[in-house]
PDB file of C-alpha atoms in Angstrom:
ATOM      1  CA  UNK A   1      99.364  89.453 110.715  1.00  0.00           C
ATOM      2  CA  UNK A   2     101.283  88.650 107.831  1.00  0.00           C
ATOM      3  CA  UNK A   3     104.318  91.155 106.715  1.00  0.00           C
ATOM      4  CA  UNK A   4     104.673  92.694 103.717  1.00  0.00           C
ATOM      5  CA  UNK A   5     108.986  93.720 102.842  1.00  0.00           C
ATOM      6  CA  UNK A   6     108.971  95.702  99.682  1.00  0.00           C
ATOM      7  CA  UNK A   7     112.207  96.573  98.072  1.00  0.00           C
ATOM      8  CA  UNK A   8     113.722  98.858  96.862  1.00  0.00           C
ATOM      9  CA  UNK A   9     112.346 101.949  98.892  1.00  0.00           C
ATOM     10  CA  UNK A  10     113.045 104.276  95.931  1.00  0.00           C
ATOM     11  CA  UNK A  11     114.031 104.179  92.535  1.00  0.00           C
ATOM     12  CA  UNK A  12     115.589 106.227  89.352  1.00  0.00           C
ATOM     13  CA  UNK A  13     115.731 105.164  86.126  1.00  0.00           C
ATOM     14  CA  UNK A  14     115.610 106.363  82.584  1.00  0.00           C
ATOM     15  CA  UNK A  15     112.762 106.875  79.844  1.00  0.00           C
ATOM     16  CA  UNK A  16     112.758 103.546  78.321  1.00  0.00           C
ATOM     17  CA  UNK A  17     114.354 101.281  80.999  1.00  0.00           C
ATOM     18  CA  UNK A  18     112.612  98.535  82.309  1.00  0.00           C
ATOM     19  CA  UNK A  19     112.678  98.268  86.059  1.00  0.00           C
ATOM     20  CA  UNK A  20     111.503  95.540  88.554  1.00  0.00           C
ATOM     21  CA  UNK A  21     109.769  96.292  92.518  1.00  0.00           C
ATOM     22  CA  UNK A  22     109.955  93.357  94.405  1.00  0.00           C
ATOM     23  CA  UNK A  23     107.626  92.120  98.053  1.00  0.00           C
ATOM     24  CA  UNK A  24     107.874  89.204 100.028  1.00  0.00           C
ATOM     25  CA  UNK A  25     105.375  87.883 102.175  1.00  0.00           C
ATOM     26  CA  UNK A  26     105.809  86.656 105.803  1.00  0.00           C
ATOM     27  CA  UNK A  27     103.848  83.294 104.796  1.00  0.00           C
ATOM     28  CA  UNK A  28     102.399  81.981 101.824  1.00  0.00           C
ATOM     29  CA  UNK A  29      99.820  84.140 100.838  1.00  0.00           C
ATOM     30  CA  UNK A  30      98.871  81.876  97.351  1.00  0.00           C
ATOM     31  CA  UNK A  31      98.647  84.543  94.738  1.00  0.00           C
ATOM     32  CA  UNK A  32      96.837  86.883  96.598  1.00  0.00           C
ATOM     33  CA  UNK A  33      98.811  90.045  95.917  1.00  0.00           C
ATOM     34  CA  UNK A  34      97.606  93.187  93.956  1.00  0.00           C
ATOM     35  CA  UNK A  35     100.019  96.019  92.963  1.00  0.00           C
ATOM     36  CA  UNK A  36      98.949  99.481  92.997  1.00  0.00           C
ATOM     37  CA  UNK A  37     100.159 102.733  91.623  1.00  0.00           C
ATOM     38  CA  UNK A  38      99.806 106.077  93.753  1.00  0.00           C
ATOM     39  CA  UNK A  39     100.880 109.406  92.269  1.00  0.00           C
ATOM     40  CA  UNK A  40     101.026 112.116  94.653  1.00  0.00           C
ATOM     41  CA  UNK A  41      97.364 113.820  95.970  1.00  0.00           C
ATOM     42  CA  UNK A  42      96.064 110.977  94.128  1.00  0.00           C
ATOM     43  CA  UNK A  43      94.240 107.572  95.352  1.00  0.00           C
ATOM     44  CA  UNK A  44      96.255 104.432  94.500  1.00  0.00           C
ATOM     45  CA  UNK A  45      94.892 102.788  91.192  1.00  0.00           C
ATOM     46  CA  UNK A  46      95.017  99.211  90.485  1.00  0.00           C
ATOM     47  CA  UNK A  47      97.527  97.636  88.124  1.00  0.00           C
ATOM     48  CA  UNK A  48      97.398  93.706  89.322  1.00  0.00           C
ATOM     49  CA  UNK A  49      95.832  91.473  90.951  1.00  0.00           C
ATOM     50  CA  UNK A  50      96.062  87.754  91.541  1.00  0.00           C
ATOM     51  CA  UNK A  51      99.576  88.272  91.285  1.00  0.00           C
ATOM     52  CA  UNK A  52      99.768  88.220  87.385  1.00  0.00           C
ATOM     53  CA  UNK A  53      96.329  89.259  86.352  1.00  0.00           C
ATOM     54  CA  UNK A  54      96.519  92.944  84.709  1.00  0.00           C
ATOM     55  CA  UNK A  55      93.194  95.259  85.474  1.00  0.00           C
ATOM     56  CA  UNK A  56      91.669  96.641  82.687  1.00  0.00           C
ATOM     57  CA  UNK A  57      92.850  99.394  81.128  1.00  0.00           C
ATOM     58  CA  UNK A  58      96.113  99.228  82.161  1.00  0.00           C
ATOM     59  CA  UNK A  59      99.373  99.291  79.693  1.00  0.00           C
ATOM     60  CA  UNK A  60     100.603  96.067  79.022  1.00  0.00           C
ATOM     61  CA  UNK A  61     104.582  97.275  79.880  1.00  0.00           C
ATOM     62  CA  UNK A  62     102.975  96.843  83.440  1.00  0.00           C
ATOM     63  CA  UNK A  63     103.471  92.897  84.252  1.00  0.00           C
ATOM     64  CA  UNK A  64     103.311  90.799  87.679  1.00  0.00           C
ATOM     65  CA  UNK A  65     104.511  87.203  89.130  1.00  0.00           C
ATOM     66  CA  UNK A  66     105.768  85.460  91.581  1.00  0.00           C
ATOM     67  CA  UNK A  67     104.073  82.624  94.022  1.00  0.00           C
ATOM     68  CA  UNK A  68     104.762  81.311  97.262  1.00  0.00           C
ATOM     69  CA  UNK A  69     105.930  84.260  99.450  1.00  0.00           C
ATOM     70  CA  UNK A  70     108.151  86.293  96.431  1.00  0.00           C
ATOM     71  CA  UNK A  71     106.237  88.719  94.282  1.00  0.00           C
ATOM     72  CA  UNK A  72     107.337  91.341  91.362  1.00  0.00           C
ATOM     73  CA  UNK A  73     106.211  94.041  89.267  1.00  0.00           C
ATOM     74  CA  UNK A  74     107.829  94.732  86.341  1.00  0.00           C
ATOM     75  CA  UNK A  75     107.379  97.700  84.275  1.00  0.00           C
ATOM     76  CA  UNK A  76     109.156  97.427  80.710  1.00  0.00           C
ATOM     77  CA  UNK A  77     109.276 100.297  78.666  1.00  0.00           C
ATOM     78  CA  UNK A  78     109.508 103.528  81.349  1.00  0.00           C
ATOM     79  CA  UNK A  79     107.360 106.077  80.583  1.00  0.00           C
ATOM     80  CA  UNK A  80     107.385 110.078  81.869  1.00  0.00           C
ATOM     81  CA  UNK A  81     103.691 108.622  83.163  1.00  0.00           C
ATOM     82  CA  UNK A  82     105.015 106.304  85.345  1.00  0.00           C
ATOM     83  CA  UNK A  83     106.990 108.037  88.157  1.00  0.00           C
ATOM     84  CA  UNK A  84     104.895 107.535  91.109  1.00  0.00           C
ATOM     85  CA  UNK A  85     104.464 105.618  93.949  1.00  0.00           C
ATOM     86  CA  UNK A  86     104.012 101.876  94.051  1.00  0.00           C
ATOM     87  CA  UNK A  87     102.469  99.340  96.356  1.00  0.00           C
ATOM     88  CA  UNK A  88     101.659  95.464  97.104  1.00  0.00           C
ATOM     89  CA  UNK A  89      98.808  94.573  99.099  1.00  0.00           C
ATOM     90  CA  UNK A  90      98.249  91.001 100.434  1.00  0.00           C
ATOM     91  CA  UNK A  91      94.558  89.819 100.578  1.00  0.00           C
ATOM     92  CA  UNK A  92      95.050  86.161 101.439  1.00  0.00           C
ATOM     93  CA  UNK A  93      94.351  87.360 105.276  1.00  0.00           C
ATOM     94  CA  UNK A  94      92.266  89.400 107.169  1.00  0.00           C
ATOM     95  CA  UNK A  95      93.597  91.944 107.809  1.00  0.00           C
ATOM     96  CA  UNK A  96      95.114  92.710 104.682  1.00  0.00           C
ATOM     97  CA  UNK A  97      98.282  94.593 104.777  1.00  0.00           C
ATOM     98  CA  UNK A  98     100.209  96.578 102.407  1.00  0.00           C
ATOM     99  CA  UNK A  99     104.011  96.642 101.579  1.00  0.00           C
ATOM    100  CA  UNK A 100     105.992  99.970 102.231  1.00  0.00           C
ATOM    101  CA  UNK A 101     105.943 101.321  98.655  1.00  0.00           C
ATOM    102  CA  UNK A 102     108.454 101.730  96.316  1.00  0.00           C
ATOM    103  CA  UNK A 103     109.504 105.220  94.951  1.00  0.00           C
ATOM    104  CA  UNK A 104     110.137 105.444  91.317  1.00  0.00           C
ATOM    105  CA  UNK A 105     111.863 108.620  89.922  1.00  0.00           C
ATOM    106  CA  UNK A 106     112.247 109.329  86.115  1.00  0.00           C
ATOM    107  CA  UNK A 107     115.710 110.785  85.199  1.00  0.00           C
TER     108      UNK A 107
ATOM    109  CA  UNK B   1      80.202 104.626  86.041  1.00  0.00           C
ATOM    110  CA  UNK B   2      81.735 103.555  89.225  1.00  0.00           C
ATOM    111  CA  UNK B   3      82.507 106.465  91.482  1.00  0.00           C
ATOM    112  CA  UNK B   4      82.695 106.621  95.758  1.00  0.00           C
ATOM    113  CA  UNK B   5      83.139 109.662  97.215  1.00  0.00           C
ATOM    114  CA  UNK B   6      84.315 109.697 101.482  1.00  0.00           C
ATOM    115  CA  UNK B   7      82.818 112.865 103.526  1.00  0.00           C
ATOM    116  CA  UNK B   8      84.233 113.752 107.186  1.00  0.00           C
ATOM    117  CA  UNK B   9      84.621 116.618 109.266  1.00  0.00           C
ATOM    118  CA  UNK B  10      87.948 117.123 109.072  1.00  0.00           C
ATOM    119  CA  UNK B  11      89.074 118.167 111.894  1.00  0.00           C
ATOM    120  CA  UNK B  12      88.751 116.038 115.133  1.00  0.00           C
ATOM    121  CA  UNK B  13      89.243 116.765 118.591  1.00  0.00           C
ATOM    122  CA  UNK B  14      91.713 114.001 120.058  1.00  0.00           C
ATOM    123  CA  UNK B  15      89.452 111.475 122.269  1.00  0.00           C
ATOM    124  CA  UNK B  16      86.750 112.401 120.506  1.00  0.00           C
ATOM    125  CA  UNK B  17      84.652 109.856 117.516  1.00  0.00           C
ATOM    126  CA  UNK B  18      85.572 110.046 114.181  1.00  0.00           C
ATOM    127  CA  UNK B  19      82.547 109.525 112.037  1.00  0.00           C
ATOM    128  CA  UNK B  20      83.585 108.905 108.211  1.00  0.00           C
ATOM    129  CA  UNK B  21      80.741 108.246 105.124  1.00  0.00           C
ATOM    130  CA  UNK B  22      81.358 107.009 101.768  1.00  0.00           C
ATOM    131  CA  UNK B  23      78.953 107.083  99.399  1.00  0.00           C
ATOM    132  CA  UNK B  24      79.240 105.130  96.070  1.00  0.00           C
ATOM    133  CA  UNK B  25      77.345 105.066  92.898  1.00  0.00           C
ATOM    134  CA  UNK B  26      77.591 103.294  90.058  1.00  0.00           C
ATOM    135  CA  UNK B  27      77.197  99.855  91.938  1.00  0.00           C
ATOM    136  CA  UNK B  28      75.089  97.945  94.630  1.00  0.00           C
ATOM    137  CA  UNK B  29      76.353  97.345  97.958  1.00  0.00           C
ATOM    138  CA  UNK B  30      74.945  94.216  97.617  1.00  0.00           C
ATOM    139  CA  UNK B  31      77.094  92.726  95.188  1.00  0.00           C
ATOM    140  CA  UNK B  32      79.817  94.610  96.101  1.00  0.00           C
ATOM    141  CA  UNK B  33      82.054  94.796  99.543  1.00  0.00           C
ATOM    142  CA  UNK B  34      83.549  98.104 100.698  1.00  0.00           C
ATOM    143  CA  UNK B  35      87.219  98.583 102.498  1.00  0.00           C
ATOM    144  CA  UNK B  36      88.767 101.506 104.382  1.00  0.00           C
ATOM    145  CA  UNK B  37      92.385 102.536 103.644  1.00  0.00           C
ATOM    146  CA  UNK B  38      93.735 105.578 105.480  1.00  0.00           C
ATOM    147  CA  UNK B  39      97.142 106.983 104.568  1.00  0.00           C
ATOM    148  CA  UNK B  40      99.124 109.016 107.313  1.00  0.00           C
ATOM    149  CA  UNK B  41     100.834 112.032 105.679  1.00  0.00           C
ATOM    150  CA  UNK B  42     104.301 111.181 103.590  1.00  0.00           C
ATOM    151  CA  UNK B  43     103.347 107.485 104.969  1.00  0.00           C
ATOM    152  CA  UNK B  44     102.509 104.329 103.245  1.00  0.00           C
ATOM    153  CA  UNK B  45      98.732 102.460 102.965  1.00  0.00           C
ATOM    154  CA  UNK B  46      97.027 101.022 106.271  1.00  0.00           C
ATOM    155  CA  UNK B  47      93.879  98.475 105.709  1.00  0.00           C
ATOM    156  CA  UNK B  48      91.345  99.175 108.289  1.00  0.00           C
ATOM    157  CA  UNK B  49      88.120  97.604 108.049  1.00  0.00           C
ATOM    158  CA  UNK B  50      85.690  96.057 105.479  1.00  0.00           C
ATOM    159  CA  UNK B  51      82.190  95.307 104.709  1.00  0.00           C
ATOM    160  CA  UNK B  52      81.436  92.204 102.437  1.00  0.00           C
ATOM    161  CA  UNK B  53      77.800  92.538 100.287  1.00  0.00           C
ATOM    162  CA  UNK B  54      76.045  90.000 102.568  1.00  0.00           C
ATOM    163  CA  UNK B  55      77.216  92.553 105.196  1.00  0.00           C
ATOM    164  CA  UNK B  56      79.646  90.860 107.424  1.00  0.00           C
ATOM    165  CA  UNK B  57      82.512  92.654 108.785  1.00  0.00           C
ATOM    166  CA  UNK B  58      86.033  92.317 109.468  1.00  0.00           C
ATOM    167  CA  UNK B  59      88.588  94.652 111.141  1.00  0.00           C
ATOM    168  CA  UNK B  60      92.467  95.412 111.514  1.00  0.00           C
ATOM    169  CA  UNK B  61      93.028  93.667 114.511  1.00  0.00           C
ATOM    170  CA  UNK B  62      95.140  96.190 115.524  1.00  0.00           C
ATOM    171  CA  UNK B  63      92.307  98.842 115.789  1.00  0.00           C
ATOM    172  CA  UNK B  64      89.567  96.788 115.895  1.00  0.00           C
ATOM    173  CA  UNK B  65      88.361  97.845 119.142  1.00  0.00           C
ATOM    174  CA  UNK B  66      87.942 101.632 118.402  1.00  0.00           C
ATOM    175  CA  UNK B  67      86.171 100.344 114.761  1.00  0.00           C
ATOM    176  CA  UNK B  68      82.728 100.297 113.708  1.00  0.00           C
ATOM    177  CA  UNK B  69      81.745  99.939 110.043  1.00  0.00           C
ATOM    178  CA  UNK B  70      78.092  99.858 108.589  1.00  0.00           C
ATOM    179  CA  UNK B  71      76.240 100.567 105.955  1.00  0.00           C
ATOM    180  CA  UNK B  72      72.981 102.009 104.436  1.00  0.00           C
ATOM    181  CA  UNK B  73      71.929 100.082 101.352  1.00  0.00           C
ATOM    182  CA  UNK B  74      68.759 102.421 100.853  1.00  0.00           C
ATOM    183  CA  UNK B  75      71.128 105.271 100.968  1.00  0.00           C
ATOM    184  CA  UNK B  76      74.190 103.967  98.838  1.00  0.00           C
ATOM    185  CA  UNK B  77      76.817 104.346 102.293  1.00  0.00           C
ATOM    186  CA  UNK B  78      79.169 103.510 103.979  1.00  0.00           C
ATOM    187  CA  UNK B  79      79.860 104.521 107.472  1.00  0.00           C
ATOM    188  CA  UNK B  80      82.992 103.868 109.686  1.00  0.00           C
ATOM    189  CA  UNK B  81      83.473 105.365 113.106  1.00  0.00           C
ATOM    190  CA  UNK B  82      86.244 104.903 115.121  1.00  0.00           C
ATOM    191  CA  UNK B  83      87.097 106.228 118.788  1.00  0.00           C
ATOM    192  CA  UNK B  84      89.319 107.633 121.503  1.00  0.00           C
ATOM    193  CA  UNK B  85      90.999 109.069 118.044  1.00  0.00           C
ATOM    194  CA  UNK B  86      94.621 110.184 119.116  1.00  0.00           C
ATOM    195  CA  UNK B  87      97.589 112.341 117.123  1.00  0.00           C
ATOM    196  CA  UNK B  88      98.979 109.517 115.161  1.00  0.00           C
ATOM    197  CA  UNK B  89      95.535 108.877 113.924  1.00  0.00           C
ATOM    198  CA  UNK B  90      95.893 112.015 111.444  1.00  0.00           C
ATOM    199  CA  UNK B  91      95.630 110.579 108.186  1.00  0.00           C
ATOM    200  CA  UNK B  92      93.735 110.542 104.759  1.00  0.00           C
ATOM    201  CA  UNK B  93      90.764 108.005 104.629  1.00  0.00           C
ATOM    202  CA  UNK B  94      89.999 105.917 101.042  1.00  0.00           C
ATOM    203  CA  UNK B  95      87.110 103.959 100.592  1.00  0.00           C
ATOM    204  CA  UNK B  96      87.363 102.073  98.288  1.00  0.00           C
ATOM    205  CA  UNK B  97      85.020  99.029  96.336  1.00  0.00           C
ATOM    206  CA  UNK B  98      86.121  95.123  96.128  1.00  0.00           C
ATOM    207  CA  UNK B  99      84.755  91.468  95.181  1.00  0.00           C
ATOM    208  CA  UNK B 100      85.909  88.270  95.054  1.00  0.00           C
ATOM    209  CA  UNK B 101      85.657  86.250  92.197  1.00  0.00           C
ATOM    210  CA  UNK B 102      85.364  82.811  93.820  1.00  0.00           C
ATOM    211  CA  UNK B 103      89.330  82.366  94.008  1.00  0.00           C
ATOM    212  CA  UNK B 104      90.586  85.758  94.918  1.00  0.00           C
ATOM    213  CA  UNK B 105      89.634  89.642  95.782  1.00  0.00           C
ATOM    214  CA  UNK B 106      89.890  92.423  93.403  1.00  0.00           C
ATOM    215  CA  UNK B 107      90.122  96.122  95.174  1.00  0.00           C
ATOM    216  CA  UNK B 108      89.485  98.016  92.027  1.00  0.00           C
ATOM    217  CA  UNK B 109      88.154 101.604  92.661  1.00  0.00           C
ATOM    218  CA  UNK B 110      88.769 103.969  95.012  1.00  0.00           C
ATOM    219  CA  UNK B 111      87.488 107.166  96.797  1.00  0.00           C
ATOM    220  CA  UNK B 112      89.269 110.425  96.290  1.00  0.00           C
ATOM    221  CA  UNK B 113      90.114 110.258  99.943  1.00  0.00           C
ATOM    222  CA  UNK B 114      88.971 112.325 103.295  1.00  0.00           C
ATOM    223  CA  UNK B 115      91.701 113.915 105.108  1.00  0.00           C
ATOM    224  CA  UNK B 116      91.125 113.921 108.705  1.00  0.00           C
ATOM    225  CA  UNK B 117      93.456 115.942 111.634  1.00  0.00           C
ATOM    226  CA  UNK B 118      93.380 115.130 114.988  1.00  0.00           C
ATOM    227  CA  UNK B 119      94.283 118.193 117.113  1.00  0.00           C
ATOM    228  CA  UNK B 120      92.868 120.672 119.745  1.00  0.00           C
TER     229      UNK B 120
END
């Protein structure tokens, strides 16, 4: 199964700051990552996919790359809106796995 | 408008089956494939199974021999049932909808979630 190391575990940063969530893949998983936001009692909503491709609807602060086995989401901009919990899934390879989630907290 | 919805019983005996149904509207599950994502309280996001929209299946190896997932097409569901459920099995269940595009998936709506506790 391929791993999924997302970093940092948690997060704080200011209104306005622009903060980056990185994962890294056990193997070359070609693009196939999606990002996901999950605020608490909620289910996770979709921010990217194909590494870099933004899901409709979603602000445009919200930004992904990477290739290879390195990935990032980058969210310019902080908003109160955006403290929540955040997640990379792989979906190169059954079965798909998720990284560990990242934490952010709004100061 | 795209919407799935999971149903369960809640509570499970451990041992016993755990029979989960989600049922979606808003789209055909023939153009469509369906995943299962359960959450274990304060925990992170576990793939478990999925269902393309020709209606082949593919598991978390992991689990994969306590799994069963199915679906109605007449009836819009979903159904996953998995066995010998134990403790660590407590979790919250998504469904949730996906397709791929030719060159990669897109998991783009999901379920509010089932919460399911395995005790005595």
């Amino acid at each position: 199964d391929i791993q999924m190391t997302q970093s940092p575990a948690s997060l704080s940063a200011s209104l306005g700051e622009t903060v980056s969530i990185e994962c890294l893949a056990s193997e070359d998983i070609y693009n196939n990552l999606a990002w996901y936001q999950q605020k608490p009692g909620k289910s996770p909503q979709l921010l990217i996919y194909y590494a870099s491709s933004l899901q409709d609807g979603v602000p445009s602060r919200f930004s992904g790359s990477g290739s290879g086995t390195q990935y990032s989401l980058k969210i310019n901009s902080l908003e109160s809106e955006d403290a929540a919990t955040y997640f990379c899934l792989q979906d190169s390879e059954y079965p798909w796995t998720f990284g560990g989630g990242t934490k952010l907290e709004l100061k | 408008q795209v919407q799935l919805k999971e149903s369960g019983p809640g509570l499970v005996q451990p041992s016993r089956t755990l029979s989960l149904t989600c049922t979606v509207s808003g789209f055909s599950l023939t153009s469509y494939g369906v995943s299962w994502v359960r959450q274990p309280p304060g925990k992170g996001l576990e793939w478990i199974a999925a269902i393309w929209s020709g209606g082949s299946t593919d598991y978390n190896s992991a689990l994969k021999s306590r799994l069963s997932i199915s679906r109605d097409t007449s009836k819009s569901q979903v159904l996953l049932k998995m066995n010998s459920l134990q403790t660590e099995d407590t979790a919250m269940y998504f469904c949730a909808r996906y397709y791929y595009s030719g060159d990669y998936y897109v998991m783009d709506a999901w379920g509010q979630g089932a919460s399911v506790t395995v005790s005595s």
